[in-house]
Short mmCIF file of C-alpha atoms and ligand atoms in Angstrom, two decimals:
data_model
loop_
_atom_site.label_atom_id
_atom_site.label_comp_id
_atom_site.label_asym_id
_atom_site.label_seq_id
_atom_site.Cartn_x
_atom_site.Cartn_y
_atom_site.Cartn_z
CA MET A 110 -22.05 -18.12 0.25
CA SER A 111 -20.86 -20.67 2.79
CA GLU A 112 -22.09 -20.51 6.37
CA LYS A 113 -18.70 -19.56 7.67
CA LEU A 114 -17.07 -16.46 6.29
CA VAL A 115 -14.12 -17.72 4.28
CA VAL A 116 -11.20 -15.30 4.47
CA LEU A 117 -8.21 -15.91 2.24
CA THR A 118 -4.93 -14.15 2.99
CA CYS A 119 -2.47 -13.90 0.09
CA GLY A 120 1.19 -13.66 1.08
CA GLY A 121 3.63 -14.98 3.61
CA GLY A 122 5.21 -11.86 5.10
CA ASN A 123 4.74 -9.84 8.30
CA GLY A 124 1.28 -8.50 7.47
CA ALA A 125 0.00 -11.79 6.03
CA HIS A 126 0.84 -13.61 9.28
CA CYS A 127 -1.04 -10.96 11.29
CA LEU A 128 -4.14 -11.02 9.13
CA ALA A 129 -4.35 -14.81 8.76
CA GLY A 130 -3.85 -15.16 12.51
CA LEU A 131 -6.38 -12.49 13.52
CA ALA A 132 -9.00 -13.81 11.09
CA ALA A 133 -8.55 -17.37 12.41
CA MET A 134 -9.41 -16.13 15.90
CA ARG A 135 -12.95 -15.15 14.89
CA PRO A 136 -15.34 -18.00 15.75
CA ASP A 137 -17.27 -18.04 12.46
CA VAL A 138 -14.36 -17.41 10.07
CA GLU A 139 -12.39 -19.99 8.12
CA SER A 140 -8.92 -18.51 7.60
CA ARG A 141 -6.94 -19.77 4.59
CA VAL A 142 -3.55 -18.69 3.27
CA LEU A 143 -2.26 -18.70 -0.30
CA THR A 144 1.41 -17.95 -0.76
CA LEU A 145 3.00 -18.32 -4.16
CA TYR A 146 6.48 -17.24 -3.16
CA SER A 147 9.33 -19.71 -3.03
CA ASP A 148 8.77 -22.53 -0.49
CA GLU A 149 6.76 -20.40 1.94
CA ALA A 150 3.63 -22.59 1.69
CA GLU A 151 5.55 -25.76 2.55
CA ARG A 152 7.42 -24.10 5.39
CA TRP A 153 4.32 -22.49 6.91
CA SER A 154 2.22 -25.68 6.48
CA ALA A 155 4.84 -27.65 8.35
CA LYS A 156 4.38 -25.31 11.34
CA LEU A 157 0.60 -25.78 11.46
CA LYS A 158 0.94 -28.80 13.76
CA SER A 159 0.97 -26.38 16.66
CA ASP A 160 -0.54 -22.93 17.23
CA MET A 161 0.79 -19.69 15.83
CA ILE A 162 1.36 -16.89 18.31
CA ILE A 163 0.56 -13.21 17.86
CA THR A 164 2.39 -11.04 20.38
CA VAL A 165 0.83 -7.60 20.82
CA HIS A 166 2.73 -4.69 22.38
CA GLN A 167 0.11 -2.79 24.35
CA ASP A 168 0.01 0.96 25.02
CA ASP A 169 0.96 0.44 28.69
CA GLY A 170 4.14 -1.37 27.62
CA ALA A 171 2.84 -4.85 28.52
CA LYS A 172 2.86 -7.68 25.99
CA LYS A 173 -0.15 -9.87 25.31
CA THR A 174 0.09 -13.17 23.45
CA MET A 175 -2.73 -14.81 21.52
CA ASN A 176 -2.83 -18.34 20.11
CA THR A 177 -4.31 -18.89 16.70
CA LYS A 178 -4.07 -21.10 13.61
CA PRO A 179 -5.16 -20.73 9.98
CA SER A 180 -6.96 -23.80 8.60
CA ILE A 181 -4.74 -24.27 5.55
CA VAL A 182 -1.63 -22.78 3.95
CA THR A 183 -1.09 -23.67 0.29
CA LYS A 184 0.49 -22.46 -2.93
CA ASP A 185 -2.34 -23.97 -4.98
CA PRO A 186 -4.96 -21.36 -5.97
CA LYS A 187 -7.37 -24.17 -6.95
CA GLN A 188 -7.39 -25.28 -3.33
CA ALA A 189 -7.41 -21.85 -1.70
CA VAL A 190 -9.67 -19.62 -3.79
CA PRO A 191 -12.98 -21.42 -4.51
CA GLY A 192 -15.53 -20.43 -1.89
CA ALA A 193 -13.46 -17.52 -0.53
CA ASP A 194 -15.74 -14.62 0.44
CA TYR A 195 -12.93 -12.16 1.23
CA ILE A 196 -9.52 -12.26 -0.45
CA PHE A 197 -6.92 -10.06 1.23
CA ILE A 198 -3.77 -9.35 -0.76
CA VAL A 199 -1.05 -8.63 1.78
CA VAL A 200 2.17 -8.42 -0.25
CA PRO A 201 4.20 -5.51 -1.64
CA ALA A 202 2.66 -4.02 -4.81
CA PHE A 203 5.17 -5.59 -7.23
CA ALA A 204 3.78 -9.03 -6.29
CA HIS A 205 0.07 -8.20 -6.78
CA ALA A 206 -0.13 -9.11 -10.49
CA GLN A 207 1.14 -12.60 -9.82
CA TYR A 208 -1.74 -13.24 -7.40
CA PHE A 209 -4.41 -11.75 -9.67
CA LYS A 210 -3.22 -13.92 -12.57
CA ALA A 211 -3.11 -17.09 -10.50
CA MET A 212 -6.46 -16.55 -8.79
CA ALA A 213 -8.60 -15.07 -11.59
CA PRO A 214 -9.95 -18.40 -12.93
CA TYR A 215 -11.13 -19.46 -9.46
CA ILE A 216 -12.66 -16.26 -8.08
CA GLY A 217 -16.42 -16.63 -7.73
CA ASP A 218 -19.16 -14.03 -7.99
CA ASN A 219 -19.75 -11.74 -5.02
CA THR A 220 -16.18 -11.93 -3.78
CA VAL A 221 -14.57 -9.02 -1.98
CA ILE A 222 -10.95 -8.46 -2.99
CA VAL A 223 -9.00 -6.36 -0.54
CA GLY A 224 -5.67 -4.61 -1.05
CA LEU A 225 -4.09 -4.47 2.41
CA PRO A 226 -2.61 -2.04 1.54
CA GLY A 227 -3.67 -1.49 -2.07
CA GLN A 228 -1.08 1.07 -3.20
CA ALA A 229 -1.68 3.32 -6.20
CA GLY A 230 -3.17 1.55 -9.22
CA PHE A 231 -4.47 -1.49 -7.28
CA GLU A 232 -7.94 -1.30 -8.86
CA PHE A 233 -6.55 -0.78 -12.38
CA GLU A 234 -4.47 -3.93 -12.06
CA CYS A 235 -7.22 -5.98 -10.41
CA VAL A 236 -9.81 -5.05 -13.07
CA HIS A 237 -7.23 -5.71 -15.79
CA TYR A 238 -6.81 -9.32 -14.68
CA LEU A 239 -10.42 -9.94 -13.66
CA GLY A 240 -11.98 -8.43 -16.81
CA ASP A 241 -15.77 -8.49 -16.75
CA LYS A 242 -15.73 -10.59 -13.59
CA ALA A 243 -14.90 -7.33 -11.82
CA LYS A 244 -18.57 -6.35 -12.25
CA THR A 245 -19.56 -9.17 -9.89
CA CYS A 246 -16.85 -8.44 -7.33
CA THR A 247 -16.01 -5.63 -4.95
CA ILE A 248 -12.53 -4.16 -4.64
CA VAL A 249 -11.56 -2.63 -1.32
CA THR A 250 -8.34 -0.66 -0.94
CA PHE A 251 -6.83 0.14 2.43
CA GLU A 252 -4.52 3.14 2.59
CA SER A 253 -1.93 1.30 4.70
CA LEU A 254 -1.33 -1.80 6.76
CA PRO A 255 -3.35 -1.68 10.03
CA TRP A 256 -0.30 -2.55 12.12
CA ALA A 257 3.41 -1.96 12.50
CA CYS A 258 4.41 -5.60 12.61
CA ARG A 259 7.27 -8.02 12.12
CA LEU A 260 7.83 -11.72 12.01
CA ILE A 261 9.70 -13.23 14.92
CA GLU A 262 9.60 -16.78 13.56
CA PHE A 263 8.15 -17.62 10.15
CA GLY A 264 4.84 -19.53 10.43
CA LYS A 265 5.04 -19.43 14.20
CA ASN A 266 5.30 -16.03 15.84
CA VAL A 267 4.47 -12.53 14.64
CA GLU A 268 4.69 -9.35 16.66
CA ILE A 269 2.31 -6.38 16.44
CA LEU A 270 4.26 -3.36 17.61
CA GLY A 271 1.37 -0.95 17.24
CA PHE A 272 -2.09 -0.47 15.71
CA LYS A 273 -3.17 2.54 13.69
CA ASP A 274 -6.11 4.33 15.32
CA THR A 275 -8.11 4.69 12.12
CA LEU A 276 -7.57 3.43 8.61
CA GLY A 277 -9.17 4.66 5.39
CA ALA A 278 -10.61 2.20 2.87
CA SER A 279 -12.25 2.81 -0.50
CA ILE A 280 -14.88 0.51 -1.96
CA LEU A 281 -15.38 -0.15 -5.68
CA LYS A 282 -18.50 -2.28 -5.72
CA GLY A 283 -19.22 -3.92 -9.07
CA LYS A 284 -22.65 -3.25 -10.58
CA GLN A 285 -23.58 -6.94 -10.38
CA CYS A 286 -22.03 -7.74 -7.03
CA ASN A 287 -24.52 -8.79 -4.35
CA LEU A 288 -23.13 -9.01 -0.87
CA ALA A 289 -25.11 -10.32 2.08
CA ARG A 290 -22.78 -8.74 4.62
CA PRO A 291 -22.04 -5.00 4.95
CA ILE A 292 -18.52 -4.31 3.68
CA VAL A 293 -17.04 -1.89 6.21
CA GLU A 294 -18.44 -3.81 9.17
CA THR A 295 -17.21 -7.15 7.82
CA ASN A 296 -13.70 -5.80 7.28
CA GLN A 297 -13.83 -4.41 10.80
CA TYR A 298 -14.92 -7.77 12.16
CA ILE A 299 -12.04 -9.56 10.44
CA LEU A 300 -9.43 -7.01 11.60
CA GLY A 301 -10.77 -6.73 15.14
CA GLU A 302 -11.40 -3.65 17.21
CA LYS A 303 -8.46 -1.55 16.00
CA PRO A 304 -7.92 0.32 13.78
CA LYS A 305 -11.34 1.86 13.19
CA VAL A 306 -12.12 1.39 9.50
CA ARG A 307 -13.19 4.64 7.85
CA ARG A 308 -14.72 4.68 4.39
CA VAL A 309 -12.96 6.89 1.85
CA GLN A 310 -15.39 8.12 -0.77
CA ASN A 311 -13.86 6.61 -3.89
CA TYR A 312 -10.90 4.66 -5.22
CA ILE A 313 -9.30 7.58 -7.05
CA ALA A 314 -9.27 9.58 -3.81
CA ILE A 315 -7.41 6.80 -2.00
CA THR A 316 -4.94 6.54 -4.89
CA LEU A 317 -4.18 10.26 -4.73
CA MET A 318 -3.53 10.08 -1.01
CA ALA A 319 -1.33 6.97 -1.10
CA LYS A 320 1.69 7.41 1.15
CA SER A 321 4.02 6.46 -1.69
CA ILE A 322 4.26 10.21 -2.41
CA VAL A 323 6.54 10.64 0.59
CA HIS A 324 9.65 8.66 -0.32
CA PRO A 325 10.59 9.68 -3.91
CA PRO A 326 10.70 13.47 -3.27
CA ILE A 327 12.85 12.89 -0.18
CA MET A 328 15.20 10.60 -2.12
CA TYR A 329 15.47 13.13 -4.94
CA GLY A 330 15.99 16.08 -2.62
CA LYS A 331 18.69 14.24 -0.72
CA TRP A 332 20.66 12.51 -3.45
CA SER A 333 20.31 14.58 -6.64
CA SER A 334 23.26 16.74 -5.66
CA TRP A 335 25.29 13.97 -3.96
CA ASP A 336 28.95 13.98 -4.96
CA GLY A 337 29.15 10.19 -5.14
CA LYS A 338 31.48 9.87 -2.12
CA PRO A 339 30.50 7.17 0.40
CA LEU A 340 29.16 8.35 3.77
CA THR A 341 30.41 7.11 7.11
CA GLU A 342 26.92 6.80 8.56
CA LYS A 343 23.37 6.36 7.32
CA PRO A 344 21.52 9.72 7.32
CA LEU A 345 18.11 10.03 8.98
CA PHE A 346 15.34 9.68 6.42
CA TYR A 347 12.30 11.57 7.72
CA GLN A 348 13.88 13.41 10.62
CA GLY A 349 16.74 14.57 8.39
CA ILE A 350 14.46 16.35 5.91
CA ASP A 351 15.61 19.86 4.85
CA GLU A 352 13.72 22.83 3.39
CA ARG A 353 14.22 21.74 -0.21
CA GLN A 354 12.98 18.19 0.45
CA ALA A 355 9.96 19.56 2.33
CA GLU A 356 9.23 21.91 -0.58
CA LEU A 357 9.38 19.03 -3.07
CA LEU A 358 7.10 16.81 -0.97
CA SER A 359 4.70 19.67 -0.35
CA GLY A 360 4.69 20.52 -4.08
CA VAL A 361 3.89 16.94 -5.08
CA SER A 362 1.14 16.83 -2.48
CA ASP A 363 -0.32 20.14 -3.73
CA GLU A 364 -0.50 18.62 -7.21
CA CYS A 365 -2.43 15.60 -5.92
CA VAL A 366 -4.88 17.90 -4.12
CA ALA A 367 -5.25 20.04 -7.29
CA THR A 368 -5.90 16.86 -9.30
CA ALA A 369 -8.63 15.81 -6.85
CA LYS A 370 -10.28 19.23 -7.12
CA ALA A 371 -10.14 19.18 -10.93
CA ILE A 372 -11.73 15.71 -10.99
CA GLU A 373 -14.48 16.84 -8.65
CA LYS A 374 -15.28 19.69 -11.04
CA LYS A 375 -15.26 17.54 -14.16
CA ILE A 376 -17.08 14.44 -12.91
CA GLY A 377 -20.44 14.99 -11.27
CA GLY A 378 -21.35 13.40 -7.95
CA LEU A 379 -17.84 12.77 -6.66
CA ASP A 380 -16.57 13.88 -3.30
CA MET A 381 -12.77 14.07 -3.24
CA SER A 382 -12.50 15.82 0.11
CA ASP A 383 -10.53 12.89 1.52
CA VAL A 384 -7.54 14.00 -0.55
CA ILE A 385 -5.77 16.33 1.82
CA HIS A 386 -2.30 17.86 1.90
CA VAL A 387 0.41 15.65 3.40
CA PHE A 388 1.05 18.21 6.18
CA ASP A 389 -2.60 18.00 7.27
CA TRP A 390 -2.36 14.22 7.06
CA TYR A 391 0.63 14.24 9.42
CA LEU A 392 -1.19 16.50 11.86
CA ASN A 393 -4.22 14.19 11.82
CA TYR A 394 -2.42 10.87 12.03
CA TYR A 395 0.60 11.64 14.21
CA SER A 396 -0.86 14.40 16.35
CA ASP A 397 0.48 12.95 19.64
CA GLN A 398 3.91 12.12 18.25
CA ILE A 399 4.87 15.48 16.70
CA THR A 400 6.35 18.15 18.97
CA ASP A 401 6.76 21.04 16.47
CA LYS A 402 3.71 21.48 14.25
CA SER A 403 4.77 24.81 12.70
CA ASN A 404 5.34 23.47 9.19
CA LEU A 405 5.78 20.21 7.23
CA MET A 406 9.56 20.12 7.64
CA MET A 407 9.44 20.57 11.42
CA ALA A 408 6.52 18.16 11.79
CA MET A 409 8.55 15.43 10.09
CA ARG A 410 11.75 16.28 11.91
CA THR A 411 10.04 16.07 15.29
CA ASN A 412 7.79 13.04 14.65
CA LYS A 413 8.69 10.44 17.28
CA ALA A 414 7.20 7.66 15.14
CA TYR A 415 10.22 8.18 12.87
CA ASP A 416 12.90 7.84 15.54
CA GLY A 417 15.95 6.12 14.12
CA LEU A 418 14.61 5.57 10.57
CA VAL A 419 17.44 6.09 8.10
CA HIS A 420 17.93 6.29 4.34
CA PRO A 421 18.17 2.95 2.50
CA MET A 422 21.95 2.49 2.14
CA LYS A 423 24.31 -0.21 0.91
CA GLU A 424 27.50 -0.87 2.84
CA ILE A 425 30.16 -1.11 0.14
CA GLU A 426 32.98 -1.69 2.61
CA PRO A 427 32.96 -1.69 6.40
CA GLY A 428 31.63 1.67 7.61
CA LYS A 429 31.15 3.13 4.10
CA TYR A 430 27.64 3.65 2.79
CA VAL A 431 26.08 4.65 -0.51
CA PRO A 432 22.37 5.16 -1.25
CA ASP A 433 20.37 2.13 -2.38
CA PHE A 434 18.22 3.24 -5.30
CA THR A 435 16.82 -0.28 -5.73
CA TYR A 436 15.00 -0.14 -2.38
CA ARG A 437 11.19 -0.05 -2.40
CA TYR A 438 11.17 3.74 -1.72
CA MET A 439 12.12 4.04 -5.40
CA ALA A 440 11.57 0.64 -7.06
CA GLU A 441 7.99 0.43 -5.79
CA ASP A 442 6.91 3.95 -4.89
CA VAL A 443 7.66 5.30 -8.36
CA PRO A 444 5.99 2.78 -10.76
CA ASP A 445 3.27 1.79 -8.24
CA GLY A 446 3.02 5.19 -6.58
CA ILE A 447 3.78 8.57 -8.06
CA VAL A 448 3.60 7.46 -11.72
CA PRO A 449 -0.08 6.36 -11.40
CA MET A 450 -0.74 9.70 -9.66
CA LYS A 451 0.90 11.54 -12.53
CA GLY A 452 -1.21 9.48 -14.94
CA ILE A 453 -4.43 10.53 -13.18
CA ALA A 454 -3.29 14.19 -13.10
CA GLU A 455 -2.59 14.01 -16.84
CA LEU A 456 -6.13 12.71 -17.50
CA ALA A 457 -7.53 15.51 -15.32
CA GLY A 458 -5.50 18.10 -17.26
CA VAL A 459 -3.55 19.27 -14.21
CA PRO A 460 0.06 20.45 -14.71
CA THR A 461 2.50 18.74 -12.34
CA PRO A 462 5.95 20.40 -12.43
CA TYR A 463 7.00 18.91 -9.07
CA LEU A 464 5.92 15.36 -9.92
CA ASP A 465 7.63 15.69 -13.30
CA GLU A 466 10.89 16.82 -11.76
CA VAL A 467 10.90 14.01 -9.18
CA ILE A 468 9.87 11.28 -11.65
CA THR A 469 12.46 12.43 -14.20
CA TRP A 470 15.30 12.02 -11.69
CA CYS A 471 13.94 8.75 -10.26
CA GLN A 472 13.48 7.11 -13.66
CA GLY A 473 17.12 7.85 -14.44
CA LYS A 474 18.22 6.09 -11.25
CA LEU A 475 15.87 3.16 -11.98
CA ASN A 476 17.05 2.96 -15.59
CA LYS A 477 13.51 3.37 -16.86
CA GLU A 478 11.66 5.76 -19.11
CA TYR A 479 8.19 6.73 -17.92
CA LEU A 480 8.07 10.44 -18.73
CA VAL A 481 9.12 12.02 -21.98
CA GLY A 482 9.27 15.73 -21.18
CA ASN A 483 6.15 16.11 -19.05
CA LYS A 484 4.07 13.41 -20.78
CA LEU A 485 3.68 9.79 -19.67
CA THR A 486 4.62 8.33 -23.02
CA GLY A 487 7.91 6.61 -22.15
CA LYS A 488 8.60 3.06 -23.25
CA ASP A 489 8.36 1.68 -19.70
CA VAL A 490 4.90 3.04 -18.80
CA ASN A 491 3.59 -0.50 -19.40
CA GLU A 492 5.57 -1.63 -16.34
CA THR A 493 3.73 0.85 -14.09
CA ARG A 494 0.22 0.97 -12.71
CA ALA A 495 -0.67 4.28 -14.41
CA PRO A 496 -4.18 4.21 -15.94
CA GLN A 497 -2.69 4.79 -19.42
CA ARG A 498 -0.98 1.40 -19.21
CA TYR A 499 -4.41 -0.28 -19.10
CA GLY A 500 -5.81 1.74 -22.02
CA LEU A 501 -7.62 4.21 -19.75
CA ASN A 502 -6.92 7.38 -21.69
CA LYS A 503 -9.80 9.66 -20.73
CA LEU A 504 -10.81 10.87 -17.29
CA GLU A 505 -14.30 9.39 -17.80
CA ASP A 506 -12.73 5.94 -18.33
CA LEU A 507 -11.86 5.89 -14.64
CA PHE A 508 -15.51 5.94 -13.65
CA GLN A 509 -17.29 3.78 -16.24
CA GLY A 510 -17.36 0.21 -17.58
CA ASN A 511 -15.78 -2.09 -15.02
CA PHE A 512 -14.99 0.95 -12.86
CA GLU A 513 -18.64 1.87 -12.41
CA THR A 514 -19.64 1.46 -8.83
CA THR A 515 -22.77 1.15 -6.76
CA PRO A 516 -23.15 2.69 -3.26
P1 NAI B 396 6.87 -8.23 3.68
O1 NAI B 396 8.12 -7.54 3.31
O2 NAI B 396 6.86 -9.03 4.95
O3 NAI B 396 6.41 -9.14 2.48
C1 NAI B 396 7.20 -10.15 2.12
C2 NAI B 396 6.34 -11.18 1.47
O4 NAI B 396 6.00 -10.76 0.15
C3 NAI B 396 7.07 -12.48 1.32
O5 NAI B 396 6.96 -13.24 2.50
C4 NAI B 396 6.36 -13.08 0.14
O6 NAI B 396 5.16 -13.71 0.53
C5 NAI B 396 6.03 -11.87 -0.71
N1 NAI B 396 7.10 -11.67 -1.70
C6 NAI B 396 8.29 -11.10 -1.51
N2 NAI B 396 9.04 -11.14 -2.63
C7 NAI B 396 8.27 -11.74 -3.57
C8 NAI B 396 8.46 -12.06 -4.94
N3 NAI B 396 9.59 -11.78 -5.57
N4 NAI B 396 7.45 -12.67 -5.57
C9 NAI B 396 6.29 -12.95 -4.93
N5 NAI B 396 6.05 -12.67 -3.65
C10 NAI B 396 7.03 -12.08 -2.98
O7 NAI B 396 5.70 -7.19 3.67
P2 NAI B 396 4.82 -6.70 4.90
O8 NAI B 396 5.70 -6.16 5.97
O9 NAI B 396 3.84 -7.76 5.23
O10 NAI B 396 4.08 -5.48 4.25
C11 NAI B 396 3.08 -5.62 3.23
C12 NAI B 396 2.86 -4.25 2.63
O11 NAI B 396 2.48 -3.35 3.70
C13 NAI B 396 4.13 -3.63 1.99
O12 NAI B 396 3.74 -2.93 0.84
C14 NAI B 396 4.65 -2.68 3.06
O13 NAI B 396 5.34 -1.61 2.50
C15 NAI B 396 3.37 -2.23 3.74
N6 NAI B 396 3.54 -1.84 5.15
C16 NAI B 396 4.16 -2.67 6.06
C17 NAI B 396 4.27 -2.30 7.37
C18 NAI B 396 4.87 -3.22 8.41
O14 NAI B 396 4.92 -2.85 9.61
N7 NAI B 396 5.31 -4.41 8.08
C19 NAI B 396 3.75 -1.01 7.86
C20 NAI B 396 3.10 -0.23 6.83
C21 NAI B 396 3.00 -0.65 5.53
#
């Protein structure tokens, strides 16, 4: 381990700018960036002559600016990865595999690989590409991004609109991984004061509570009976939820909770209490923002954090909109979201009529086949992050071999 903590950020989007910038502000951290996408590395490198600015919107409405600068931005894993103590992957889930493949030959022992956020199936994919090296590494999965953030100017200025108060993270520590620094505290140090990092008991729990469960049921509930006529405005996404959509989301969430309980019964020593119903999650996380807490539908309809958020729509001619089924609410949250959850439920022997109904409609819109009837045996399962895709076909497989963990 080098004297300085070497933190590598993978990606070149909103979140990657925040993390690379925040890490670079710590006095004993070397902050590197690896971005494989397009010409991002060249463009960001060219901006390194001067400081990068992080603009933070504070609770009192004031804005604070901070100057920072990562030490290097490159697209060459050979330059970025050797010596990295912490590798944060800060790109949408569809881009994770590309980074694992590129970095695997250069990742050293005792490295912490962090999915920020991980999204369902992050550990399956990471272990798949790392193989036995996973035993000497630790995989951390965050449940979401710590900030609501957006780029103002690429490589130059990123804005943090808000911080989450707390953020759950699971830790899959390889049996032969020896870390000098405590994991939760080191992640906290890199991220800064907020959000407060909270350990989630295990990686399957964090997978079953991934927020990717929210979008597909709402899309299905809204568009399965659509008559195909263009709309004149974009409907509200969360705040427009009706009873049927709320029932679908609640049903999917019940199935994830039932899966967690079944796993707890079948596998000794696991605590899955972090897997809670989505309604309880809303009450915990958005307590101050929700005005009507009487049920899930009203909580979502009256959540101020969702003001103005609309369905993903394509404008086919001026003022005429149709739903965009290629948006990440479907393209990502099905194969890297609810399909892995279905896969885990299947291994736990839990029936999932709601998940099945939602996946069946979504796969039709995505032109894929994941489910055949209610079984995950479709020809496109190998494009998802379900455990079955990686040859994990028994519940026990999720907790042994390279998935065995130490405290
Ligand atoms: P982003 O949309 O800014 O990410 C774009 C970056 O991903 C690009 O700059 C590039 O580096 C990479 N990328 C895009 N297309 C690629 C491709 N075809 N091949 C390889 N790499 C590609 O993402 P952002 O906003 O940083 O978010 C990261 C994750 O966090 C996402 O999963 C997002 O859903 C989630 N999230 C984001 C929030 C936000 O406020 N930005 C809030 C909560 C969650």
